[in-house]
Tab-separated table of C-alpha atoms in Angstrom:
chain	number	residue	atom	x	y	z
O	1	UNK	CA	0.000	0.000	-0.002
O	2	UNK	CA	2.830	2.352	0.877
O	3	UNK	CA	4.521	1.524	-2.402
O	4	UNK	CA	1.414	2.344	-4.394
O	5	UNK	CA	0.939	5.560	-2.451
O	6	UNK	CA	4.520	6.665	-3.037
O	7	UNK	CA	4.211	5.840	-6.748
O	8	UNK	CA	0.990	7.894	-6.985
O	9	UNK	CA	2.624	10.810	-5.209
O	10	UNK	CA	5.673	10.612	-7.485
O	11	UNK	CA	3.472	10.436	-10.585
O	12	UNK	CA	1.408	13.437	-9.475
O	13	UNK	CA	4.566	15.363	-8.683
O	14	UNK	CA	5.956	14.541	-12.107
O	15	UNK	CA	2.779	15.723	-13.829
O	16	UNK	CA	2.840	18.908	-11.756
O	17	UNK	CA	6.467	19.538	-12.721
O	18	UNK	CA	5.585	18.966	-16.387
O	19	UNK	CA	2.592	21.281	-16.274
O	20	UNK	CA	4.141	23.760	-13.911
O	21	UNK	CA	6.511	25.627	-16.263
O	22	UNK	CA	3.873	26.150	-18.948
O	23	UNK	CA	1.278	27.320	-16.444
O	24	UNK	CA	3.861	29.516	-14.763
O	25	UNK	CA	4.825	31.130	-18.078
O	26	UNK	CA	1.191	31.773	-18.875
O	27	UNK	CA	0.585	33.379	-15.473
O	28	UNK	CA	3.700	35.519	-15.792
O	29	UNK	CA	2.691	36.599	-19.311
O	30	UNK	CA	-0.790	37.571	-18.122
O	31	UNK	CA	0.576	39.360	-15.067
O	32	UNK	CA	3.275	41.208	-17.016
O	33	UNK	CA	1.284	42.105	-20.115
O	34	UNK	CA	-2.214	42.408	-18.635
O	35	UNK	CA	-2.649	45.863	-20.146
O	36	UNK	CA	-1.845	44.601	-23.656
O	37	UNK	CA	-4.219	41.648	-23.250
O	38	UNK	CA	-6.935	44.021	-22.035
O	39	UNK	CA	-6.499	46.267	-25.075
O	40	UNK	CA	-6.467	43.339	-27.505
O	41	UNK	CA	-9.457	41.501	-26.016
O	42	UNK	CA	-12.180	43.801	-27.492
O	43	UNK	CA	-10.609	43.528	-30.944
O	44	UNK	CA	-10.477	39.736	-30.691
O	45	UNK	CA	-14.108	39.696	-29.542
O	46	UNK	CA	-15.274	41.922	-32.404
O	47	UNK	CA	-13.338	39.887	-34.973
O	48	UNK	CA	-14.816	36.715	-33.539
O	49	UNK	CA	-18.325	38.102	-33.993
O	50	UNK	CA	-17.776	39.697	-37.396
O	51	UNK	CA	-15.595	36.974	-38.950
O	52	UNK	CA	-15.857	33.888	-36.761
O	53	UNK	CA	-19.633	33.555	-36.627
O	54	UNK	CA	-20.258	34.098	-40.390
O	55	UNK	CA	-17.459	31.624	-41.147
O	56	UNK	CA	-18.951	28.947	-38.894
O	57	UNK	CA	-22.416	29.659	-40.278
O	58	UNK	CA	-21.150	29.438	-43.844
O	59	UNK	CA	-19.410	26.120	-43.246
O	60	UNK	CA	-22.605	24.767	-41.684
O	61	UNK	CA	-24.786	25.956	-44.572
O	62	UNK	CA	-22.398	24.382	-47.070
O	63	UNK	CA	-23.251	21.001	-45.518
O	64	UNK	CA	-26.997	21.466	-46.032
O	65	UNK	CA	-29.385	21.898	-48.959
O	66	UNK	CA	-30.442	25.435	-47.944
O	67	UNK	CA	-31.962	27.643	-50.633
O	68	UNK	CA	-34.500	30.467	-50.770
O	69	UNK	CA	-37.384	27.983	-50.739
O	70	UNK	CA	-36.538	26.134	-47.527
O	71	UNK	CA	-34.830	28.690	-45.254
O	72	UNK	CA	-36.665	30.410	-42.432
O	73	UNK	CA	-38.500	33.500	-43.671
O	74	UNK	CA	-41.305	35.872	-42.737
O	75	UNK	CA	-44.052	36.725	-45.214
O	76	UNK	CA	-46.343	39.400	-43.847
O	77	UNK	CA	-47.459	38.240	-40.408
O	78	UNK	CA	-46.595	34.605	-41.101
O	79	UNK	CA	-43.276	33.077	-40.104
O	80	UNK	CA	-42.180	29.980	-42.009
O	81	UNK	CA	-39.710	27.710	-40.284
O	82	UNK	CA	-36.604	26.379	-42.037
O	83	UNK	CA	-36.936	22.930	-43.628
O	84	UNK	CA	-33.480	22.442	-45.124
O	85	UNK	CA	-31.588	19.280	-44.203
O	86	UNK	CA	-28.031	18.137	-43.622
O	87	UNK	CA	-26.543	16.615	-46.793
O	88	UNK	CA	-22.874	16.267	-45.850
O	89	UNK	CA	-20.343	16.867	-48.629
O	90	UNK	CA	-22.848	16.689	-51.487
O	91	UNK	CA	-22.476	20.393	-52.293
O	92	UNK	CA	-18.689	20.122	-52.512
O	93	UNK	CA	-18.990	17.071	-54.757
O	94	UNK	CA	-21.404	18.952	-57.002
O	95	UNK	CA	-19.206	22.062	-57.217
O	96	UNK	CA	-15.961	20.172	-57.845
O	97	UNK	CA	-17.666	17.955	-60.421
O	98	UNK	CA	-19.061	20.944	-62.327
O	99	UNK	CA	-16.904	22.064	-65.294
O	100	UNK	CA	-17.801	25.648	-64.369
O	101	UNK	CA	-15.618	25.405	-61.263
O	102	UNK	CA	-12.485	24.586	-63.252
O	103	UNK	CA	-13.264	27.333	-65.793
O	104	UNK	CA	-13.644	29.908	-63.024
O	105	UNK	CA	-10.538	28.641	-61.234
O	106	UNK	CA	-8.335	28.843	-64.349
O	107	UNK	CA	-9.418	32.390	-65.153
O	108	UNK	CA	-9.115	33.437	-61.497
O	109	UNK	CA	-5.524	32.170	-61.384
O	110	UNK	CA	-4.679	33.888	-64.689
O	111	UNK	CA	-6.313	37.118	-63.503
O	112	UNK	CA	-4.482	36.996	-60.158
O	113	UNK	CA	-1.049	36.188	-61.604
O	114	UNK	CA	-1.379	38.854	-64.322
O	115	UNK	CA	-2.562	41.567	-61.925
O	116	UNK	CA	0.000	40.846	-59.204
O	117	UNK	CA	2.895	40.535	-61.669
O	118	UNK	CA	2.133	43.751	-63.539
O	119	UNK	CA	1.370	45.613	-60.317
O	120	UNK	CA	4.651	44.516	-58.745
O	121	UNK	CA	6.755	45.471	-61.775
O	122	UNK	CA	5.117	48.886	-62.140
O	123	UNK	CA	5.216	49.522	-58.387
O	124	UNK	CA	8.908	48.618	-58.241
O	125	UNK	CA	9.730	50.849	-61.211
O	126	UNK	CA	7.839	53.817	-59.770
O	127	UNK	CA	9.311	53.260	-56.300
O	128	UNK	CA	12.833	53.353	-57.767
O	129	UNK	CA	12.019	56.556	-59.619
O	130	UNK	CA	10.533	58.249	-56.541
O	131	UNK	CA	13.422	57.133	-54.352
O	132	UNK	CA	15.692	59.620	-56.113
O	133	UNK	CA	15.978	63.325	-55.388
O	134	UNK	CA	14.425	65.457	-58.100
O	135	UNK	CA	12.309	68.551	-58.285
O	136	UNK	CA	8.588	68.028	-57.678
O	137	UNK	CA	9.002	64.576	-56.150
O	138	UNK	CA	6.319	65.211	-53.496
O	139	UNK	CA	3.787	66.228	-56.162
O	140	UNK	CA	4.488	63.073	-58.163
O	141	UNK	CA	4.056	60.956	-55.045
O	142	UNK	CA	0.696	62.531	-54.296
O	143	UNK	CA	-0.471	62.036	-57.887
O	144	UNK	CA	0.538	58.374	-57.889
O	145	UNK	CA	-1.105	57.696	-54.526
O	146	UNK	CA	-4.377	59.339	-55.653
O	147	UNK	CA	-5.946	56.109	-57.051
O	148	UNK	CA	-5.473	54.567	-53.615
O	149	UNK	CA	-7.277	57.457	-51.925
O	150	UNK	CA	-10.335	57.369	-54.197
O	151	UNK	CA	-13.005	54.828	-53.128
O	152	UNK	CA	-12.787	51.711	-55.266
O	153	UNK	CA	-16.343	51.799	-56.598
O	154	UNK	CA	-15.903	55.415	-57.707
O	155	UNK	CA	-12.759	54.484	-59.624
O	156	UNK	CA	-14.444	51.511	-61.273
O	157	UNK	CA	-17.433	53.598	-62.376
O	158	UNK	CA	-15.062	56.189	-63.809
O	159	UNK	CA	-13.246	53.505	-65.770
O	160	UNK	CA	-16.557	52.074	-66.937
O	161	UNK	CA	-17.335	55.456	-68.446
O	162	UNK	CA	-13.887	55.592	-70.076
O	163	UNK	CA	-14.420	52.128	-71.573
O	164	UNK	CA	-17.876	52.941	-72.987
O	165	UNK	CA	-17.985	51.741	-76.585
O	166	UNK	CA	-19.967	54.639	-78.031
O	167	UNK	CA	-19.226	57.617	-75.785
O	168	UNK	CA	-16.116	56.582	-73.883
O	169	UNK	CA	-13.105	58.901	-73.890
O	170	UNK	CA	-10.710	56.125	-74.897
O	171	UNK	CA	-12.633	55.295	-78.064
O	172	UNK	CA	-13.068	58.989	-78.853
O	173	UNK	CA	-9.291	59.394	-78.720
O	174	UNK	CA	-8.799	56.347	-80.938
O	175	UNK	CA	-11.367	57.548	-83.457
O	176	UNK	CA	-9.752	60.976	-83.446
O	177	UNK	CA	-6.533	59.280	-84.548
O	178	UNK	CA	-8.271	57.355	-87.298
O	179	UNK	CA	-8.442	54.062	-85.370
O	180	UNK	CA	-11.696	52.148	-85.004
O	181	UNK	CA	-13.180	52.059	-81.517
O	182	UNK	CA	-12.484	49.013	-79.354
O	183	UNK	CA	-15.359	47.001	-77.810
O	184	UNK	CA	-13.706	47.155	-74.397
O	185	UNK	CA	-16.499	45.605	-72.354
O	186	UNK	CA	-18.377	43.775	-75.121
O	187	UNK	CA	-15.642	41.434	-76.327
O	188	UNK	CA	-14.420	38.624	-73.996
O	189	UNK	CA	-10.711	39.213	-74.670
O	190	UNK	CA	-10.882	42.995	-74.400
O	191	UNK	CA	-13.066	42.708	-71.269
O	192	UNK	CA	-10.386	40.586	-69.582
O	193	UNK	CA	-7.737	43.118	-70.533
O	194	UNK	CA	-9.956	45.911	-69.196
O	195	UNK	CA	-10.532	44.355	-65.768
O	196	UNK	CA	-6.824	43.581	-65.407
O	197	UNK	CA	-5.929	47.172	-66.334
O	198	UNK	CA	-8.365	48.638	-63.796
O	199	UNK	CA	-7.213	46.351	-61.011
O	200	UNK	CA	-3.572	47.177	-61.754
O	201	UNK	CA	-4.397	50.889	-61.666
O	202	UNK	CA	-5.984	50.419	-58.238
O	203	UNK	CA	-3.188	48.235	-56.880
O	204	UNK	CA	-0.061	50.086	-58.032
O	205	UNK	CA	-0.169	52.803	-55.309
O	206	UNK	CA	-0.104	50.268	-52.459
O	207	UNK	CA	2.705	48.310	-54.096
O	208	UNK	CA	4.665	51.497	-54.812
O	209	UNK	CA	4.377	52.859	-51.260
O	210	UNK	CA	5.345	49.530	-49.677
O	211	UNK	CA	8.348	49.038	-51.957
O	212	UNK	CA	9.394	52.670	-51.552
O	213	UNK	CA	9.516	52.150	-47.802
O	214	UNK	CA	11.655	49.073	-48.379
O	215	UNK	CA	14.007	50.975	-50.647
O	216	UNK	CA	14.485	53.722	-48.088
O	217	UNK	CA	15.472	51.127	-45.482
O	218	UNK	CA	18.431	49.899	-47.576
O	219	UNK	CA	21.669	51.594	-46.373
O	220	UNK	CA	23.030	54.045	-48.939
O	221	UNK	CA	26.565	52.978	-48.084
O	222	UNK	CA	25.994	49.713	-49.913
O	223	UNK	CA	25.308	51.549	-53.188
O	224	UNK	CA	28.293	53.846	-52.655
O	225	UNK	CA	30.633	50.906	-52.033
O	226	UNK	CA	29.314	49.020	-55.055
O	227	UNK	CA	29.683	52.087	-57.275
O	228	UNK	CA	33.263	52.578	-56.105
O	229	UNK	CA	33.960	48.930	-56.997
O	230	UNK	CA	32.752	49.603	-60.532
O	231	UNK	CA	29.334	47.896	-60.338
O	232	UNK	CA	26.900	48.954	-63.045
O	233	UNK	CA	23.371	50.204	-62.335
O	234	UNK	CA	21.929	46.804	-63.230
O	235	UNK	CA	24.412	45.018	-60.958
O	236	UNK	CA	23.580	47.336	-58.071
O	237	UNK	CA	19.868	46.723	-58.667
O	238	UNK	CA	20.315	42.952	-58.892
O	239	UNK	CA	22.678	42.412	-55.991
O	240	UNK	CA	21.610	45.165	-53.568
O	241	UNK	CA	18.101	46.398	-54.334
O	242	UNK	CA	16.358	43.081	-54.972
O	243	UNK	CA	17.886	41.261	-51.959
O	244	UNK	CA	17.160	44.286	-49.775
O	245	UNK	CA	13.517	44.246	-50.846
O	246	UNK	CA	13.032	40.502	-50.460
O	247	UNK	CA	11.177	40.616	-47.133
O	248	UNK	CA	8.920	43.488	-48.159
O	249	UNK	CA	8.327	41.981	-51.588
O	250	UNK	CA	7.256	38.615	-50.210
O	251	UNK	CA	4.768	40.263	-47.873
O	252	UNK	CA	3.175	42.587	-50.415
O	253	UNK	CA	2.984	39.825	-53.026
O	254	UNK	CA	1.128	37.605	-50.573
O	255	UNK	CA	-1.301	40.374	-49.588
O	256	UNK	CA	-1.834	41.446	-53.182
O	257	UNK	CA	-2.508	37.858	-54.231
O	258	UNK	CA	-5.163	37.373	-51.560
O	259	UNK	CA	-6.831	40.716	-52.352
O	260	UNK	CA	-6.806	40.119	-56.108
O	261	UNK	CA	-8.084	36.560	-55.783
O	262	UNK	CA	-11.116	37.972	-53.943
O	263	UNK	CA	-11.419	41.256	-55.874
O	264	UNK	CA	-15.189	41.302	-56.247
O	265	UNK	CA	-15.855	45.043	-56.883
O	266	UNK	CA	-13.744	45.401	-60.047
O	267	UNK	CA	-15.296	42.407	-61.809
O	268	UNK	CA	-18.857	42.987	-60.646
O	269	UNK	CA	-19.044	46.750	-61.141
O	270	UNK	CA	-17.112	46.874	-64.411
O	271	UNK	CA	-18.402	43.853	-66.354
O	272	UNK	CA	-20.748	41.975	-63.990
O	273	UNK	CA	-18.852	38.884	-65.058
O	274	UNK	CA	-19.588	39.488	-68.727
O	275	UNK	CA	-19.751	39.514	-71.581
O	276	UNK	CA	-21.553	36.268	-70.940
O	277	UNK	CA	-19.447	34.760	-68.187
O	278	UNK	CA	-16.030	35.570	-69.674
O	279	UNK	CA	-14.727	37.507	-66.658
O	280	UNK	CA	-16.437	35.590	-63.853
O	281	UNK	CA	-14.014	34.660	-61.075
O	282	UNK	CA	-14.646	32.334	-58.159
O	283	UNK	CA	-15.947	34.995	-55.774
O	284	UNK	CA	-18.380	36.504	-58.311
O	285	UNK	CA	-19.652	33.015	-59.095
O	286	UNK	CA	-20.337	32.470	-55.390
O	287	UNK	CA	-22.254	35.765	-55.363
O	288	UNK	CA	-24.231	34.710	-58.444
O	289	UNK	CA	-25.222	31.426	-56.787
O	290	UNK	CA	-26.577	33.216	-53.707
O	291	UNK	CA	-28.133	36.409	-55.081
O	292	UNK	CA	-28.663	36.243	-58.852
O	293	UNK	CA	-29.725	32.815	-60.004
O	294	UNK	CA	-33.163	31.478	-59.111
O	295	UNK	CA	-33.773	29.700	-56.855
O	296	UNK	CA	-30.966	31.255	-54.850
O	297	UNK	CA	-28.699	28.444	-53.687
O	298	UNK	CA	-27.319	29.496	-50.312
O	299	UNK	CA	-25.733	26.113	-49.602
O	300	UNK	CA	-24.005	25.990	-52.989
O	301	UNK	CA	-22.739	29.542	-52.577
O	302	UNK	CA	-21.398	28.699	-49.115
O	303	UNK	CA	-19.578	25.698	-50.608
O	304	UNK	CA	-17.962	27.986	-53.201
O	305	UNK	CA	-16.909	30.342	-50.410
O	306	UNK	CA	-15.378	27.572	-48.288
O	307	UNK	CA	-13.472	26.249	-51.314
O	308	UNK	CA	-12.107	29.741	-51.990
O	309	UNK	CA	-10.939	29.950	-48.364
O	310	UNK	CA	-9.280	26.530	-48.583
O	311	UNK	CA	-7.497	27.463	-51.814
O	312	UNK	CA	-6.106	30.642	-50.263
O	313	UNK	CA	-5.047	28.799	-47.120
O	314	UNK	CA	-3.289	26.195	-49.247
O	315	UNK	CA	-1.525	28.919	-51.217
O	316	UNK	CA	-0.444	30.669	-47.996
O	317	UNK	CA	0.959	27.431	-46.569
O	318	UNK	CA	2.897	26.606	-49.739
O	319	UNK	CA	4.109	30.191	-49.975
O	320	UNK	CA	5.270	30.160	-46.353
O	321	UNK	CA	7.093	26.876	-46.815
O	322	UNK	CA	8.887	28.171	-49.892
O	323	UNK	CA	9.968	31.278	-47.980
O	324	UNK	CA	11.312	29.203	-45.107
O	325	UNK	CA	13.332	27.122	-47.547
O	326	UNK	CA	14.880	30.371	-48.803
O	327	UNK	CA	15.822	31.327	-45.252
O	328	UNK	CA	13.060	33.906	-44.786
O	329	UNK	CA	11.252	33.973	-41.426
O	330	UNK	CA	7.534	34.551	-41.768
């Protein structure tokens, strides 16, 4: 009996020693940084309500057959209870088995890669130009940041007017030069070019400002030493500028990819996914399922949304792993 008792006491003591350090660190962290935790708690709570609850609700709906005919609704004084049922992964099977999903995915990837690539190149070029001392630099900076300051829907409506086939300024300029007007928003190919151009115009200011900050953090002594050693401008750019911008570049590319992948306003307000469905991306298709097509398929739309989230999470994980292999900490 004494042996068993001593073994129990030793086991309990061992468990306490194992748990003790972690609990002690947690208590010390709470005691030391209580003010920070207090300030962060409301933000966490709000994010949990605004993001967490809709996410959980969306995942749940994606596992049902909910549509506008069987959800809970009130008509006049009568309240109709929900009658939708749990169907498991049927919605995901239907979406993944639909050729439309692959069509939307391919165009979404092309749209994202094109927008992010062009935006990064233009932002890097403009950041290098604005990083030099020249007269009127502040005015140029303000002019280039202007698209970022204007609300997105206002910018898109302005571009929609510019792209108008009959009265748009762009076609008027072309016709004034003896060139036939371009069906910017009526032809599938031109419509894709148009939405990419608008999204690039909206995204360049953010990319430029972020990269400009990265450029200004690179020590000038490195350029001076390289120039004294006879390095050309291209060599200085390749061996000093690009490595110095690696951390900033990786971050802004990731953010820009996520934003572009989900860039609903540009597609919806400029072309509404048209002509036909030529410019529909995954997020606009999810919107169409829930609010345009009849009967509105809430469960199917939720499945599209969850798949979009999973694709972005997969991309972020692969991206993070590739950065870690390159020695970047993120």
